[in-house]
Coordinates of C-alpha atoms and ligand atoms in Angstrom, one line a residue:
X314 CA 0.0 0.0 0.0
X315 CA 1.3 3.7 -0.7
X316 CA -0.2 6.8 0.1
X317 CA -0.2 8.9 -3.0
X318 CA 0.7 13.0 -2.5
X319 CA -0.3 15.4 -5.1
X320 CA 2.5 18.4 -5.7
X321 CA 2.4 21.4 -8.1
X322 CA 4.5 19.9 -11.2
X323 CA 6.2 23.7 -11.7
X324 CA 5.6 27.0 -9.7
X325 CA 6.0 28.8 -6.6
X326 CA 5.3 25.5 -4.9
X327 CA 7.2 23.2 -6.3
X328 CA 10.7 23.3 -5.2
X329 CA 9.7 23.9 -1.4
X330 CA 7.5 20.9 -1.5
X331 CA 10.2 18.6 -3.0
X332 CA 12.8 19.6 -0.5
X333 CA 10.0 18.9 2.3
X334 CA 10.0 15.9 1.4
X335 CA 14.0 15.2 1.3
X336 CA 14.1 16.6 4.7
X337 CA 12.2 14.1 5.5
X338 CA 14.3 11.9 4.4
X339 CA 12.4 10.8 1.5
X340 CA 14.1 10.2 -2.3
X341 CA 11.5 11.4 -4.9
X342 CA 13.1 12.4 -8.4
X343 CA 11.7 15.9 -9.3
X344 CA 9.1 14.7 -11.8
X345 CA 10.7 16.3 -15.1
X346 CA 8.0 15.5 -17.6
X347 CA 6.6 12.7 -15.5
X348 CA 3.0 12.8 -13.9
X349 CA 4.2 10.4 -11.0
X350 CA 7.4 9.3 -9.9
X351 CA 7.7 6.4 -7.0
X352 CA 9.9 7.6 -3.8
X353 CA 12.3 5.1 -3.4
X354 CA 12.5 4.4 0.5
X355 CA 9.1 5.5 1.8
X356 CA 6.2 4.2 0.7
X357 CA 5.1 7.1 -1.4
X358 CA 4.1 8.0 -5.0
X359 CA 4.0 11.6 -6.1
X360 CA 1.8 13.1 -8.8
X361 CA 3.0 16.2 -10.5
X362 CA -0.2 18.4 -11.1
X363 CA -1.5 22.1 -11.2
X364 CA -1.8 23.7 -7.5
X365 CA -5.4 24.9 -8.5
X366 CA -6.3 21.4 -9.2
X367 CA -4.9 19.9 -5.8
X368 CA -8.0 20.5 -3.1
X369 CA -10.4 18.8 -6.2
X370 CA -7.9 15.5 -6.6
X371 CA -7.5 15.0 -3.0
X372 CA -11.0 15.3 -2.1
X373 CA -12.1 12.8 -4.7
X374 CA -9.3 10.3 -3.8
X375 CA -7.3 10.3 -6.7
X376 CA -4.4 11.5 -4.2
X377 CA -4.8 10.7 -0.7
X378 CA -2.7 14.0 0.4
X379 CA -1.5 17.2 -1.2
X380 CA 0.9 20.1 -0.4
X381 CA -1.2 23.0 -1.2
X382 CA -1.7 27.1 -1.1
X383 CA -4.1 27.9 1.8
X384 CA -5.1 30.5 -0.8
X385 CA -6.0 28.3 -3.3
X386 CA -7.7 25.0 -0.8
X387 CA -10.1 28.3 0.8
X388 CA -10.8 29.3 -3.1
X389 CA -11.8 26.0 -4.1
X390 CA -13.7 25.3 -1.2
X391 CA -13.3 21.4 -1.6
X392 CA -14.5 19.2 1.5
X393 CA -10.7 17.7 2.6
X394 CA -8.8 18.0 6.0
X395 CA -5.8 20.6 6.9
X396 CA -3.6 18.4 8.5
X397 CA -0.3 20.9 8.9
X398 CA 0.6 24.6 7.9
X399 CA 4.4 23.8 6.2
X400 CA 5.6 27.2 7.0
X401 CA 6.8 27.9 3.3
X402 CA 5.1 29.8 0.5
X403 CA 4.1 32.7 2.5
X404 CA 1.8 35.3 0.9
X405 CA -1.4 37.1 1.6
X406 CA -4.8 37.6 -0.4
X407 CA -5.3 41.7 -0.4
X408 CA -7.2 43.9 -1.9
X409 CA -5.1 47.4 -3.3
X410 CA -6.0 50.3 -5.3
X411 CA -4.5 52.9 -7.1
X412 CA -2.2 55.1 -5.4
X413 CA -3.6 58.9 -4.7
X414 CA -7.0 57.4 -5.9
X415 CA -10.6 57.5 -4.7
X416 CA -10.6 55.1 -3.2
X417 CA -9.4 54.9 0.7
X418 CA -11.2 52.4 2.7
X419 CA -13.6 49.5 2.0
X420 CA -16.3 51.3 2.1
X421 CA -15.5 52.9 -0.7
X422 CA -15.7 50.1 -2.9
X423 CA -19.2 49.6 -2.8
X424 CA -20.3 49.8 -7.0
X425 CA -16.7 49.5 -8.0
X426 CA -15.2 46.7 -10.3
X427 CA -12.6 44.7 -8.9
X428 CA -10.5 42.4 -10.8
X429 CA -9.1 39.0 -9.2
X430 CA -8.2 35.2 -9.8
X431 CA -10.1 34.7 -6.3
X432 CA -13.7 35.4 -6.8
X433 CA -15.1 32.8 -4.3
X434 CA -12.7 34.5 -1.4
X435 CA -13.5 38.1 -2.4
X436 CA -17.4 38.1 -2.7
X437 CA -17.7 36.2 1.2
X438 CA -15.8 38.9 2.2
X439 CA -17.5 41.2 0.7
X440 CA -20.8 39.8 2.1
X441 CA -19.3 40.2 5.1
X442 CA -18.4 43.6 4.8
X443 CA -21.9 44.3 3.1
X444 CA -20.6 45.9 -0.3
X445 CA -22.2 45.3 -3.7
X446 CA -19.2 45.4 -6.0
X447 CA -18.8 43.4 -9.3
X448 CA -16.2 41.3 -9.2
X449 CA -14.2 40.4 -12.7
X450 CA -12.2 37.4 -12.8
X451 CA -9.4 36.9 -14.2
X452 CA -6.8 34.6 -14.4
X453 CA -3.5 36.1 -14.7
X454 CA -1.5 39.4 -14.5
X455 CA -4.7 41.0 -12.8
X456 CA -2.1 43.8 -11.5
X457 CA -2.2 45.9 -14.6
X458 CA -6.3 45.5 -14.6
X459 CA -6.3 49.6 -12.7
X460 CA -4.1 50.9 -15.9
X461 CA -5.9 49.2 -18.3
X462 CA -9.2 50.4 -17.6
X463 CA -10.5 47.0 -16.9
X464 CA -11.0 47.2 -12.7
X465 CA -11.6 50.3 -9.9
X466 CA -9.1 48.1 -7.7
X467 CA -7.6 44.4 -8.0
X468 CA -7.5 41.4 -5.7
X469 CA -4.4 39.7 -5.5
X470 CA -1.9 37.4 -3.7
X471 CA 0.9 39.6 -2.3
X472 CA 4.4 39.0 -1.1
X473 CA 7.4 41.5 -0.8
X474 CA 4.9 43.9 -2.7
X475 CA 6.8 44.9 -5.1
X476 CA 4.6 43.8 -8.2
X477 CA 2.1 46.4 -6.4
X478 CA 4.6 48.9 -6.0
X479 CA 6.0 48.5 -9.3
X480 CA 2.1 48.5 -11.3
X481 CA 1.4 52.2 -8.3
X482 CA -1.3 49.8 -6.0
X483 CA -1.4 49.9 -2.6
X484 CA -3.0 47.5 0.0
X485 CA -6.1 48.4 1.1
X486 CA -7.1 45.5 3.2
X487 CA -5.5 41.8 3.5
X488 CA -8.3 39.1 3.7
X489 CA -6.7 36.2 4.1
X490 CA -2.9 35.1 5.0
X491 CA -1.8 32.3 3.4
X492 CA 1.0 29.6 3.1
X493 CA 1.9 26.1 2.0
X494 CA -0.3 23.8 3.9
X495 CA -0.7 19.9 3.8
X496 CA -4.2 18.4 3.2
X497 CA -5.8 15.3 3.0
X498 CA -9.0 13.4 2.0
X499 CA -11.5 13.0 4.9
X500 CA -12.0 9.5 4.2
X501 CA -8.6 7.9 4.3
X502 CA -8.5 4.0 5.3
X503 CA -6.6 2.8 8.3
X504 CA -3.3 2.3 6.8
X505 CA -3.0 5.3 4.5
X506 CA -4.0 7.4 7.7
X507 CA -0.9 5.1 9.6
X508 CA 1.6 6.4 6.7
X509 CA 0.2 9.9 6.7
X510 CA 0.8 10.0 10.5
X511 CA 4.4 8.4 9.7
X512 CA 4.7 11.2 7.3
X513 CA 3.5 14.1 10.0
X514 CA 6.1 12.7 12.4
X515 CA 8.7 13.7 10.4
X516 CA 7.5 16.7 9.2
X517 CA 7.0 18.2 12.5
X518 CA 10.7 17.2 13.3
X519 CA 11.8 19.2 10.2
X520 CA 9.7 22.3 11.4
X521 CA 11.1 22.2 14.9
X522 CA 14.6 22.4 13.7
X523 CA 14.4 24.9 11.4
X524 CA 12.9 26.9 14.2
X525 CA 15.6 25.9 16.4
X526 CA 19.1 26.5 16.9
X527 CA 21.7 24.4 19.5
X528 CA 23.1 27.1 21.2
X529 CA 26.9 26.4 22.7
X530 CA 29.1 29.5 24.2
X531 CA 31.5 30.0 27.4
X532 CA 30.9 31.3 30.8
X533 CA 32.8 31.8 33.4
X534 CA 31.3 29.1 36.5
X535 CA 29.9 31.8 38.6
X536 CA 28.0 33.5 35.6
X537 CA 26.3 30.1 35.1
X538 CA 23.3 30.5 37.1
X539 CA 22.4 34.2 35.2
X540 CA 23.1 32.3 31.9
X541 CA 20.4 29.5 32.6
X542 CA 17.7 31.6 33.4
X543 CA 18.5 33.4 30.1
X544 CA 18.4 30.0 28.0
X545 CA 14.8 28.3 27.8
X546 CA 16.0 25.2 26.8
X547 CA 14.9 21.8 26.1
X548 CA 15.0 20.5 29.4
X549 CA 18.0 21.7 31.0
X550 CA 21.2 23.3 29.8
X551 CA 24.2 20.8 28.9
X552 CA 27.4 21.9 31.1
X553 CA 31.1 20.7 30.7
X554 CA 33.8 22.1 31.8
X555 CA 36.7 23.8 29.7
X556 CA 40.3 22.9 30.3
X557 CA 40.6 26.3 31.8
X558 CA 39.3 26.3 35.3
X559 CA 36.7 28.0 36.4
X560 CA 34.9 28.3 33.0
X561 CA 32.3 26.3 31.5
X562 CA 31.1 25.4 28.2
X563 CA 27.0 25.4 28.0
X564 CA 25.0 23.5 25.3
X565 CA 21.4 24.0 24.5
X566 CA 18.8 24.4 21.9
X567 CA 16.4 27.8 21.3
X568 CA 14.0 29.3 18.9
X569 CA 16.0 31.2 16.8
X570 CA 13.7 34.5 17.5
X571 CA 14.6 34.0 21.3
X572 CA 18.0 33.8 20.5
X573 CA 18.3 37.6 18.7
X574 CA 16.3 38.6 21.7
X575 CA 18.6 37.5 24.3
X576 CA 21.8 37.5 22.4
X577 CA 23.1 40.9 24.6
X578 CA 21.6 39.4 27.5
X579 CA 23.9 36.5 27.6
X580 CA 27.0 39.0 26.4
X581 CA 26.5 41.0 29.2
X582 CA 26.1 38.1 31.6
X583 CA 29.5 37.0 31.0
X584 CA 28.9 34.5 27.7
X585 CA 31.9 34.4 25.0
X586 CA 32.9 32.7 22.3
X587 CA 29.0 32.1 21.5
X588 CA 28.4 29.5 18.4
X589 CA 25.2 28.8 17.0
X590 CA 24.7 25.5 15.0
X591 CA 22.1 24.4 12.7
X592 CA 19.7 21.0 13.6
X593 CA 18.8 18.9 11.1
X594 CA 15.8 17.0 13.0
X595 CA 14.6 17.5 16.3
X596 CA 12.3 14.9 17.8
X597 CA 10.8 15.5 21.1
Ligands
PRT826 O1 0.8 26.4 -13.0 P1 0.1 26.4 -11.7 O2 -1.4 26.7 -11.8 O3 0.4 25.2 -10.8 O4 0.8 27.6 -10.8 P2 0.2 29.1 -10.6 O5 0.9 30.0 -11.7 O6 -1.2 29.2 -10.5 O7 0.8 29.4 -9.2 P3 2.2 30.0 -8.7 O8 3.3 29.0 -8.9 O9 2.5 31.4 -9.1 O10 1.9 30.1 -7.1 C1 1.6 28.9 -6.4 C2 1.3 29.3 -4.9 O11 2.4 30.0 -4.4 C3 0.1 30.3 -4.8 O12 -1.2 29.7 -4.8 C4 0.4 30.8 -3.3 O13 -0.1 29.9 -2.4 C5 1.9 30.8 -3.3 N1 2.5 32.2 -3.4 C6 3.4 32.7 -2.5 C7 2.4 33.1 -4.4 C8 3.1 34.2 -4.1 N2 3.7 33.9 -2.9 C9 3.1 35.3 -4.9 N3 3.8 36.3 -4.6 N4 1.6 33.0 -5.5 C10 1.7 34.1 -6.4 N5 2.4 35.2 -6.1 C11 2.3 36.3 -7.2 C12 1.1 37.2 -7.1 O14 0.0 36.7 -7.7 C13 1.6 38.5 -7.7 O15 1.5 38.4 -9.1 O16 3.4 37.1 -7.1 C14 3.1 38.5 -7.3 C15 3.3 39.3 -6.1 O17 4.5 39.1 -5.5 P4 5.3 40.3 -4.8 O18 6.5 39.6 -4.2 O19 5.7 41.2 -5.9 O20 4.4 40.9 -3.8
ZN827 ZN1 -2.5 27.7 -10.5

């Protein structure tokens, strides 16, 4: 029995969800030209397909689980399961307008056009928000829809926010946030759901070390009890002693946000020589 995974075959989605995979320490080939390729040491097989197609194939069956834009699995509006946010892909559905235009706030667009790829997202929220606009969709570069005459204001996926800056938008409003998420069909059978949870194992072990750094630096002994209050670590901080007396050499393992929060704490307390190593998995 192998679970079968459905991946974007090219795109913003593709390389991250590949390399998900090999941190996880499964071989997959990277599908050139193929619809499915077989992993070769877990039991997976991987079909190559467009995102936009994902939510429809895994709630039918045809793949059991799919990497997916939350974007996309709330456009679609398919009945399958989000089993894990993958922390990659990171974007945000938002509404802009022209720069120095009429329009300022949301309120504004009521009887306005607005041009997007995401017409299910944008008319619930602007149900929600109790404006009658009309909504055009379209289904690519619907940033230049303003200068063309086509749309009053767009609704787009937005990163850095350059593409807006570069086509004179500005966000008005952000209605959804939005990243690489894994999902699955609500009617798996024991087995597959055993491999899925195989799978979720590992994946959580990748997340929590690329959130986490092992932390190892030098104190002098009677700094140490400053320097563990400082460090939320594991469990406890590892101590051994340096060939020089009366100094220590303290291991442990932090987020990498607490880390830039405390790093002049832990100078100031007397830490030197402070290293800060990559973890490849982390299981706890
Ligand atoms: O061929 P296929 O249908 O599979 O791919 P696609 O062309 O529909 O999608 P693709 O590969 O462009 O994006 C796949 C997924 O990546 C999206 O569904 C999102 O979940 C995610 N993602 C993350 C993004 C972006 N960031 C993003 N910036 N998708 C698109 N963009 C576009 C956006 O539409 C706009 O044109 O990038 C531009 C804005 O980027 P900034 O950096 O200029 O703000
Ligand atoms: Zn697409």
């Amino acid at each position: 029995m192998e679970l079968k995974i459905a991946i974007q075959k090219s795109g913003r989605l593709h390389d991250g969800s590949l390399q998900l995979l090999r941190e996880c320490g499964i071989k997959v080939s990277n599908g050139n030209n193929q619809l499915r390729v077989k992993a070769s040491n877990f039991p997976l097989e991987v079909f190559f397909l467009r995102d936009d197609d994902i939510p429809e194939y895994v709630q039918d069956g045809v793949a059991d689980i799919g990497f997916a834009g939350e974007n996309v699995v709330a456009e679609r509006n398919k009945t399958v399961a989000l089993e894990e946010k993958l922390e990659f892909a990171k974007c945000r559905l938002s509404i802009a307008v022209p720069k120095n235009g009429e329009i300022h706030s949301v309120k504004n667009l009521e009887g306005k056009r607005i041009a997007t790829s995401y017409p299910h997202l944008l008319s619930e929220y602007l149900k929600k928000q109790n404006i009658k606009a009309s909504i055009h969709e379209i289904s690519g570069s619907v940033e230049i829809a303003p200068k063309i005459g086509l749309a009053d204001a767009i609704c787009d996926l937005v990163s850095s926010g350059s593409t807006l800056f570069s086509n004179e938008l500005e966000e008005l409003e952000t209605i959804l946030q939005s990243e690489a998420v894994l999902i699955s069909n609500k009617n798996l059978e024991d087995e597959k759901r055993n491999l899925l949870n195989q799978l979720l194992f590992r994946i959580r072990s990748v997340k929590k070390a690329i959130n986490n750094k092992y932390v190892l630096l030098n104190a002098p002994n009677d700094k140490l009890e400053v320097i563990f209050k400082l460090l939320p670590g594991m469990r406890s901080p590892t101590v051994l002693p340096l060939a020089e007396s009366g100094w220590s050499s303290v291991h442990s393992v932090i987020s990498e946000t607490d880390f830039w929060n405390i790093i002049e704490q832990l100078k100031e307390a007397g830490a030197q020589g402070i290293l800060i190593v990559p973890i490849e998995k982390m299981i706890i």
